[in-house]
């Protein structure tokens, strides 16, 4: 039972989600008594980073034509080298659009957003996120060949070093469907979907001029910043920060929500976070029902004080 994993990189640098996917693939390979082969497109990072999480073989696809991302072309490229009975993808924006293309192309069953190592390999059965994270289900694959996407921050990154070997595969896949017209760079220093800590704010902040305190708090915590939908709709913050049902779905270890009411559409994108802290002046705000810790109060007093306290603790 050959196990493959798609190790996603961004501008050649492996994402944390790639290490999590490799860790997950290694858990399957251990169950199956087999090894893991990682596949990546134009990486510049060393393959040592993938051996560390359990990939015994790394296939580096070199293809100038794949500089611009296209789900179809990437699925074609992965298809040329990955013929395992199980292929693992991270559930990132790009990888989760390659996975279904590849599944249709080569007749795989597809199970997305898996949370844990499989309950059985034959038939393949696994627990997955359902209903925008409000529930979960146990999905069973019909066929022998399965593609899974791993929900970010669910399984975790697990070191499991093996000695590995690398192979370079030169391809020239047609990539004519995608032309990059413009590129919006996320304003934060950290990738929101990869961040361990996220500080997020909503309409309770009253205006864009008040985001300095959110950025200061994020700065001392080493966190990424996010926002609710109306905030990005009005143009207070860039759309790249919008989280929720119609924005990015994130699952950091710590999500701090400031001046956000906690509408169901917002929760859909953040309720898989490990710990949720809600700061809101209204004790009846619905978000408190989903919070692990809640602070009732004015964010204009609490946030600067919290930032100072953390700075003092760190100092
Ligand atoms: C189809 C659809 C899809 C949607 N998708 C999304 C989505 O993806 N993401 C999303 O976020 N929303 C989404 N929404 C919108 C969602 O329903 C809510 O309207 C939105 O999340 C509310 O944003 P908010 O919490 O920032 O603002 P509000 O609901 O206005 O809440 C502001 C909060 O700030 C608090 N507050 C005010 N002053 C202070 C203060 N000084 N200190 C502390 N707290 C204070 C208030 O008590 C209040 O709870 C969607 C809606 C629809 C219909």
CSV table of C-alpha atoms and ligand atoms in Angstrom, one decimal:
chain,number,residue,atom,x,y,z
A,1,UNK,CA,0.0,0.0,0.0
A,2,UNK,CA,2.2,2.9,-1.3
A,3,UNK,CA,1.5,6.1,0.6
A,4,UNK,CA,2.1,9.4,-1.2
A,5,UNK,CA,1.8,12.9,0.2
A,6,UNK,CA,1.7,16.3,-1.5
A,7,UNK,CA,4.1,18.6,0.2
A,8,UNK,CA,2.9,22.1,-0.6
A,9,UNK,CA,5.4,24.9,-0.7
A,10,UNK,CA,5.0,28.6,-1.2
A,11,UNK,CA,7.6,30.2,-3.4
A,12,UNK,CA,9.7,27.1,-2.8
A,13,UNK,CA,9.4,27.1,1.0
A,14,UNK,CA,7.5,24.3,2.6
A,15,UNK,CA,4.4,25.2,4.5
A,16,UNK,CA,3.7,24.0,8.0
A,17,UNK,CA,0.7,22.3,6.6
A,18,UNK,CA,3.0,20.2,4.4
A,19,UNK,CA,4.8,18.9,7.5
A,20,UNK,CA,1.5,18.1,9.1
A,21,UNK,CA,0.4,16.2,5.9
A,22,UNK,CA,3.7,14.3,5.9
A,23,UNK,CA,3.2,13.5,9.6
A,24,UNK,CA,-0.2,12.2,8.8
A,25,UNK,CA,1.0,10.1,5.8
A,26,UNK,CA,3.7,8.6,8.1
A,27,UNK,CA,1.0,7.5,10.5
A,28,UNK,CA,-0.9,5.7,7.7
A,29,UNK,CA,2.4,4.2,6.4
A,30,UNK,CA,3.2,2.8,9.8
A,31,UNK,CA,-0.3,1.3,10.0
A,32,UNK,CA,0.2,-0.2,6.5
A,33,UNK,CA,3.8,-1.3,7.1
A,34,UNK,CA,5.0,0.8,4.2
A,35,UNK,CA,6.9,4.0,3.5
A,36,UNK,CA,6.0,7.6,2.6
A,37,UNK,CA,6.9,9.3,-0.7
A,38,UNK,CA,6.5,13.1,-0.7
A,39,UNK,CA,5.9,15.0,-4.0
A,40,UNK,CA,6.5,18.7,-4.3
A,41,UNK,CA,6.5,21.2,-7.2
A,42,UNK,CA,9.6,23.4,-7.7
A,43,UNK,CA,10.7,23.4,-4.0
A,44,UNK,CA,13.8,25.3,-3.0
A,45,UNK,CA,13.8,24.1,0.6
A,46,UNK,CA,15.9,21.0,1.5
A,47,UNK,CA,14.2,17.6,1.4
A,48,UNK,CA,15.8,17.1,4.9
A,49,UNK,CA,12.8,19.0,6.2
A,50,UNK,CA,10.5,16.3,4.9
A,51,UNK,CA,12.6,13.3,6.0
A,52,UNK,CA,12.3,14.8,9.5
A,53,UNK,CA,8.5,14.1,9.5
A,54,UNK,CA,8.8,10.6,8.0
A,55,UNK,CA,9.1,10.9,4.2
A,56,UNK,CA,11.6,8.3,3.0
A,57,UNK,CA,11.4,9.4,-0.6
A,58,UNK,CA,11.0,12.9,-2.0
A,59,UNK,CA,10.2,13.5,-5.6
A,60,UNK,CA,10.9,17.1,-6.6
A,61,UNK,CA,9.0,18.1,-9.7
A,62,UNK,CA,10.9,20.7,-11.7
A,63,UNK,CA,8.7,22.5,-14.2
A,64,UNK,CA,9.1,26.2,-15.2
A,65,UNK,CA,5.6,26.1,-16.6
A,66,UNK,CA,4.2,25.5,-13.0
A,67,UNK,CA,5.5,28.8,-11.6
A,68,UNK,CA,1.9,30.0,-11.6
A,69,UNK,CA,-0.5,27.8,-9.6
A,70,UNK,CA,-3.3,26.0,-11.5
A,71,UNK,CA,-5.2,23.2,-9.8
A,72,UNK,CA,-5.6,21.3,-13.1
A,73,UNK,CA,-1.9,21.6,-14.1
A,74,UNK,CA,-0.7,20.7,-10.6
A,75,UNK,CA,-3.1,17.7,-10.5
A,76,UNK,CA,-1.6,16.6,-13.9
A,77,UNK,CA,1.9,17.0,-12.6
A,78,UNK,CA,1.2,15.1,-9.3
A,79,UNK,CA,-0.6,12.4,-11.4
A,80,UNK,CA,2.6,11.8,-13.4
A,81,UNK,CA,4.6,10.7,-10.3
A,82,UNK,CA,2.1,9.6,-7.6
A,83,UNK,CA,0.4,6.3,-8.2
A,84,UNK,CA,-0.1,5.2,-4.6
A,85,UNK,CA,-3.2,3.7,-3.2
A,86,UNK,CA,-3.4,6.6,-0.7
A,87,UNK,CA,-2.4,10.2,-1.4
A,88,UNK,CA,-2.5,12.7,1.4
A,89,UNK,CA,-2.9,16.5,0.8
A,90,UNK,CA,-3.0,19.3,3.3
A,91,UNK,CA,-6.4,21.1,3.4
A,92,UNK,CA,-5.0,24.4,2.3
A,93,UNK,CA,-6.7,26.6,-0.3
A,94,UNK,CA,-4.5,25.4,-3.2
A,95,UNK,CA,-4.0,21.8,-2.2
A,96,UNK,CA,-7.7,21.3,-1.5
A,97,UNK,CA,-8.4,22.3,-5.1
A,98,UNK,CA,-5.7,20.0,-6.5
A,99,UNK,CA,-7.0,16.9,-4.6
A,100,UNK,CA,-10.5,16.7,-6.2
A,101,UNK,CA,-9.0,17.2,-9.7
A,102,UNK,CA,-6.6,14.4,-9.1
A,103,UNK,CA,-9.3,12.2,-7.6
A,104,UNK,CA,-11.6,12.7,-10.7
A,105,UNK,CA,-8.6,12.3,-13.1
A,106,UNK,CA,-7.5,8.9,-11.7
A,107,UNK,CA,-10.6,7.4,-10.1
A,108,UNK,CA,-9.8,7.9,-6.4
A,109,UNK,CA,-12.3,8.2,-3.6
A,110,UNK,CA,-11.9,11.6,-1.9
A,111,UNK,CA,-12.4,12.3,1.8
A,112,UNK,CA,-11.7,15.9,2.8
A,113,UNK,CA,-10.9,17.6,6.1
A,114,UNK,CA,-9.9,14.5,8.0
A,115,UNK,CA,-9.1,15.0,11.7
A,116,UNK,CA,-7.4,11.8,12.9
A,117,UNK,CA,-5.4,8.9,11.7
A,118,UNK,CA,-7.7,6.4,9.8
A,119,UNK,CA,-9.8,4.0,11.9
A,120,UNK,CA,-9.2,1.3,9.3
A,121,UNK,CA,-7.3,1.1,6.0
A,122,UNK,CA,-9.3,-1.5,4.2
A,123,UNK,CA,-12.0,-0.2,3.8
A,124,UNK,CA,-10.5,3.2,4.4
A,125,UNK,CA,-12.5,4.8,7.2
A,126,UNK,CA,-11.7,8.1,9.0
A,127,UNK,CA,-13.2,10.8,11.1
A,128,UNK,CA,-13.7,14.2,9.3
A,129,UNK,CA,-15.0,17.7,9.9
A,130,UNK,CA,-18.6,18.3,8.9
A,131,UNK,CA,-21.1,21.1,8.9
A,132,UNK,CA,-18.5,23.8,8.8
A,133,UNK,CA,-16.8,22.4,11.9
A,134,UNK,CA,-20.0,22.2,14.0
A,135,UNK,CA,-19.9,18.4,13.9
A,136,UNK,CA,-17.9,15.5,12.6
A,137,UNK,CA,-18.6,12.2,10.7
A,138,UNK,CA,-16.9,8.9,10.0
A,139,UNK,CA,-16.5,8.6,6.3
A,140,UNK,CA,-15.8,5.3,4.5
A,141,UNK,CA,-14.2,5.2,1.1
A,142,UNK,CA,-15.9,3.0,-1.5
A,143,UNK,CA,-12.8,2.2,-3.6
A,144,UNK,CA,-9.4,0.9,-2.8
A,145,UNK,CA,-7.6,4.1,-3.9
A,146,UNK,CA,-8.2,7.1,-1.6
A,147,UNK,CA,-7.2,10.7,-1.5
A,148,UNK,CA,-7.5,12.6,1.8
A,149,UNK,CA,-7.0,16.2,2.7
A,150,UNK,CA,-5.9,16.8,6.3
A,151,UNK,CA,-7.7,19.6,8.2
A,152,UNK,CA,-5.1,22.1,9.3
A,153,UNK,CA,-3.8,21.9,12.9
A,154,UNK,CA,-6.0,18.9,13.6
A,155,UNK,CA,-3.5,16.0,13.5
A,156,UNK,CA,-0.5,18.2,14.3
A,157,UNK,CA,3.1,18.2,13.1
A,158,UNK,CA,4.9,15.2,14.5
A,159,UNK,CA,8.6,14.6,14.2
A,160,UNK,CA,9.5,11.1,13.0
A,161,UNK,CA,12.9,11.3,11.4
A,162,UNK,CA,13.8,8.7,8.7
A,163,UNK,CA,16.8,8.5,6.4
A,164,UNK,CA,15.5,9.6,3.0
A,165,UNK,CA,16.4,9.9,-0.6
A,166,UNK,CA,15.5,12.5,-3.2
A,167,UNK,CA,14.6,12.2,-6.9
A,168,UNK,CA,14.3,15.1,-9.3
A,169,UNK,CA,11.6,14.7,-12.0
A,170,UNK,CA,11.7,17.2,-14.9
A,171,UNK,CA,8.2,17.8,-16.4
A,172,UNK,CA,6.7,20.2,-18.8
A,173,UNK,CA,3.0,20.1,-18.0
A,174,UNK,CA,0.7,22.3,-20.1
A,175,UNK,CA,-0.4,25.2,-17.9
A,176,UNK,CA,-2.4,27.5,-20.2
A,177,UNK,CA,-5.6,27.9,-18.2
A,178,UNK,CA,-4.2,30.3,-15.6
A,179,UNK,CA,-2.9,33.8,-16.1
A,180,UNK,CA,-2.1,35.9,-13.0
A,181,UNK,CA,-3.7,39.3,-13.6
A,182,UNK,CA,-3.1,40.8,-10.2
A,183,UNK,CA,-1.8,39.5,-6.9
A,184,UNK,CA,-3.0,40.7,-3.5
A,185,UNK,CA,-0.3,40.2,-0.9
A,186,UNK,CA,-1.6,39.6,2.6
A,187,UNK,CA,-0.7,42.6,4.9
A,188,UNK,CA,0.3,40.5,7.9
A,189,UNK,CA,3.8,39.2,8.3
A,190,UNK,CA,2.4,35.7,9.1
A,191,UNK,CA,0.3,33.5,6.9
A,192,UNK,CA,-3.1,33.5,8.6
A,193,UNK,CA,-3.9,29.8,7.9
A,194,UNK,CA,-0.5,28.7,9.2
A,195,UNK,CA,-0.4,30.9,12.4
A,196,UNK,CA,-0.4,29.3,15.8
A,197,UNK,CA,-2.0,32.4,17.3
A,198,UNK,CA,-4.5,34.8,15.7
A,199,UNK,CA,-5.8,38.1,17.0
A,200,UNK,CA,-9.0,39.0,15.2
A,201,UNK,CA,-11.2,42.0,15.5
A,202,UNK,CA,-14.7,43.1,14.4
A,203,UNK,CA,-17.0,46.1,14.1
A,204,UNK,CA,-16.7,46.7,17.8
A,205,UNK,CA,-13.4,48.5,17.0
A,206,UNK,CA,-15.4,51.4,15.5
A,207,UNK,CA,-12.9,52.3,12.7
A,208,UNK,CA,-9.7,51.3,10.9
A,209,UNK,CA,-7.7,53.9,12.8
A,210,UNK,CA,-8.0,51.7,15.9
A,211,UNK,CA,-6.3,48.6,14.5
A,212,UNK,CA,-2.9,49.7,15.9
A,213,UNK,CA,-3.7,48.1,19.2
A,214,UNK,CA,-4.7,44.8,17.5
A,215,UNK,CA,-1.4,44.8,15.6
A,216,UNK,CA,0.6,45.6,18.8
A,217,UNK,CA,-1.0,42.7,20.6
A,218,UNK,CA,-0.4,40.4,17.6
A,219,UNK,CA,3.2,41.7,17.5
A,220,UNK,CA,4.0,40.8,21.1
A,221,UNK,CA,2.3,37.4,20.8
A,222,UNK,CA,3.9,36.6,17.4
A,223,UNK,CA,0.3,36.2,16.0
A,224,UNK,CA,-1.4,36.8,12.7
A,225,UNK,CA,-4.2,39.3,12.4
A,226,UNK,CA,-7.8,38.5,11.1
A,227,UNK,CA,-11.1,40.3,11.0
A,228,UNK,CA,-14.9,39.7,10.6
A,229,UNK,CA,-16.5,40.0,7.2
A,230,UNK,CA,-18.2,43.4,7.6
A,231,UNK,CA,-14.8,44.9,8.6
A,232,UNK,CA,-13.2,43.8,5.3
A,233,UNK,CA,-16.4,44.6,3.3
A,234,UNK,CA,-16.2,48.2,4.6
A,235,UNK,CA,-12.5,48.3,3.7
A,236,UNK,CA,-11.2,48.7,7.2
A,237,UNK,CA,-9.0,45.7,6.7
A,238,UNK,CA,-7.9,43.7,3.6
A,239,UNK,CA,-10.0,40.8,2.3
A,240,UNK,CA,-7.1,38.4,3.0
A,241,UNK,CA,-7.9,38.8,6.7
A,242,UNK,CA,-11.6,37.9,6.5
A,243,UNK,CA,-12.3,34.7,8.4
A,244,UNK,CA,-15.6,32.7,8.5
A,245,UNK,CA,-17.9,30.8,6.3
A,246,UNK,CA,-17.3,33.0,3.3
A,247,UNK,CA,-13.7,33.8,4.2
A,248,UNK,CA,-10.7,31.7,5.4
A,249,UNK,CA,-11.3,28.8,7.7
A,250,UNK,CA,-8.6,28.7,10.3
A,251,UNK,CA,-7.7,26.5,13.3
A,252,UNK,CA,-5.0,28.1,15.3
A,253,UNK,CA,-4.0,27.0,18.8
A,254,UNK,CA,-5.3,30.3,20.2
A,255,UNK,CA,-7.9,32.6,18.6
A,256,UNK,CA,-8.5,35.9,20.3
A,257,UNK,CA,-11.7,37.6,19.1
A,258,UNK,CA,-12.0,41.3,20.0
A,259,UNK,CA,-15.3,43.2,19.4
A,260,UNK,CA,-16.8,40.4,17.3
A,261,UNK,CA,-20.4,39.3,18.1
A,262,UNK,CA,-19.9,35.6,17.1
A,263,UNK,CA,-22.4,35.2,14.3
A,264,UNK,CA,-22.8,31.6,13.1
A,265,UNK,CA,-21.1,32.5,9.8
A,266,UNK,CA,-18.1,33.9,11.6
A,267,UNK,CA,-17.9,30.8,13.9
A,268,UNK,CA,-18.0,28.5,10.9
A,269,UNK,CA,-14.4,29.6,10.1
A,270,UNK,CA,-12.9,29.7,13.5
A,271,UNK,CA,-14.6,27.2,15.8
A,272,UNK,CA,-11.9,24.5,15.2
A,273,UNK,CA,-9.4,26.7,17.0
A,274,UNK,CA,-8.0,24.9,20.0
A,275,UNK,CA,-8.6,27.7,22.5
A,276,UNK,CA,-10.9,30.7,21.9
A,277,UNK,CA,-10.7,33.9,24.0
A,278,UNK,CA,-13.5,36.4,23.5
A,279,UNK,CA,-13.3,40.0,24.5
A,280,UNK,CA,-16.6,41.9,24.2
A,281,UNK,CA,-18.4,44.7,26.0
A,282,UNK,CA,-21.8,42.9,25.8
A,283,UNK,CA,-22.1,40.0,28.2
A,284,UNK,CA,-24.9,38.6,26.0
A,285,UNK,CA,-22.7,38.5,22.9
A,286,UNK,CA,-23.3,35.0,21.3
A,287,UNK,CA,-19.5,34.4,20.9
A,288,UNK,CA,-19.3,33.8,24.7
A,289,UNK,CA,-21.1,30.5,24.2
A,290,UNK,CA,-18.2,29.2,22.1
A,291,UNK,CA,-15.4,30.7,24.2
A,292,UNK,CA,-13.0,28.9,26.4
A,293,UNK,CA,-12.2,32.2,28.2
A,294,UNK,CA,-14.4,35.3,28.0
A,295,UNK,CA,-13.6,38.9,29.1
A,296,UNK,CA,-16.6,41.2,29.4
A,297,UNK,CA,-15.3,44.7,28.9
A,298,UNK,CA,-14.2,47.5,26.7
A,299,UNK,CA,-11.5,46.4,24.2
A,300,UNK,CA,-10.1,49.9,24.2
A,301,UNK,CA,-9.1,49.4,27.8
A,302,UNK,CA,-8.4,45.7,27.8
A,303,UNK,CA,-6.2,45.3,24.7
A,304,UNK,CA,-3.5,47.9,25.5
A,305,UNK,CA,-3.4,46.7,29.1
A,306,UNK,CA,-3.1,43.1,28.0
A,307,UNK,CA,-0.3,44.0,25.5
A,308,UNK,CA,1.6,45.8,28.2
A,309,UNK,CA,1.2,42.9,30.6
A,310,UNK,CA,2.5,40.4,28.1
A,311,UNK,CA,5.4,42.7,27.2
A,312,UNK,CA,6.3,42.9,30.9
A,313,UNK,CA,6.0,39.1,31.4
A,314,UNK,CA,8.3,38.6,28.3
A,315,UNK,CA,10.7,41.3,29.5
B,1,LIG,C1,-24.3,34.4,3.8
B,1,LIG,C2,-23.5,35.1,4.8
B,1,LIG,C3,-22.1,34.9,5.0
B,1,LIG,C4,-21.4,35.5,6.0
B,1,LIG,N1,-20.1,35.2,6.1
B,1,LIG,C5,-19.4,35.7,7.1
B,1,LIG,C6,-18.0,35.4,7.3
B,1,LIG,O1,-17.4,34.6,6.6
B,1,LIG,N2,-17.3,36.0,8.4
B,1,LIG,C7,-17.9,36.9,9.2
B,1,LIG,O2,-17.3,37.4,10.1
B,1,LIG,N3,-19.2,37.2,9.0
B,1,LIG,C8,-19.9,36.7,8.0
B,1,LIG,N4,-21.2,37.1,7.8
B,1,LIG,C9,-21.7,38.2,8.6
B,1,LIG,C10,-22.2,37.7,10.0
B,1,LIG,O3,-23.5,37.3,9.9
B,1,LIG,C11,-22.1,38.9,11.0
B,1,LIG,O4,-22.9,40.0,10.5
B,1,LIG,C12,-20.7,39.4,11.2
B,1,LIG,O5,-19.9,38.4,11.5
B,1,LIG,C13,-20.7,40.5,12.3
B,1,LIG,O6,-19.5,41.1,12.4
B,1,LIG,P1,-18.9,41.7,13.7
B,1,LIG,O7,-19.1,40.7,14.8
B,1,LIG,O8,-17.6,42.3,13.5
B,1,LIG,O9,-19.9,42.9,14.0
B,1,LIG,P2,-21.2,43.1,14.9
B,1,LIG,O10,-22.2,42.0,14.8
B,1,LIG,O11,-21.6,44.5,14.7
B,1,LIG,O12,-20.6,43.0,16.4
B,1,LIG,C14,-19.7,43.9,17.0
B,1,LIG,C15,-19.5,43.4,18.4
B,1,LIG,O13,-18.6,44.3,19.0
B,1,LIG,C16,-19.0,44.4,20.4
B,1,LIG,N5,-18.4,45.7,20.8
B,1,LIG,C17,-18.8,47.0,20.6
B,1,LIG,N6,-18.0,47.9,21.1
B,1,LIG,C18,-17.1,47.2,21.8
B,1,LIG,C19,-16.0,47.5,22.6
B,1,LIG,N7,-15.7,48.8,22.9
B,1,LIG,N8,-15.3,46.6,23.2
B,1,LIG,C20,-15.6,45.3,23.0
B,1,LIG,N9,-16.6,44.8,22.2
B,1,LIG,C21,-17.3,45.8,21.7
B,1,LIG,C22,-20.5,44.4,20.4
B,1,LIG,O14,-21.0,44.1,21.6
B,1,LIG,C23,-20.7,43.4,19.3
B,1,LIG,O15,-20.8,42.1,19.9
B,1,LIG,C24,-22.0,36.5,6.8
B,1,LIG,C25,-23.4,36.7,6.7
B,1,LIG,C26,-24.1,36.1,5.7
B,1,LIG,C27,-25.6,36.4,5.6
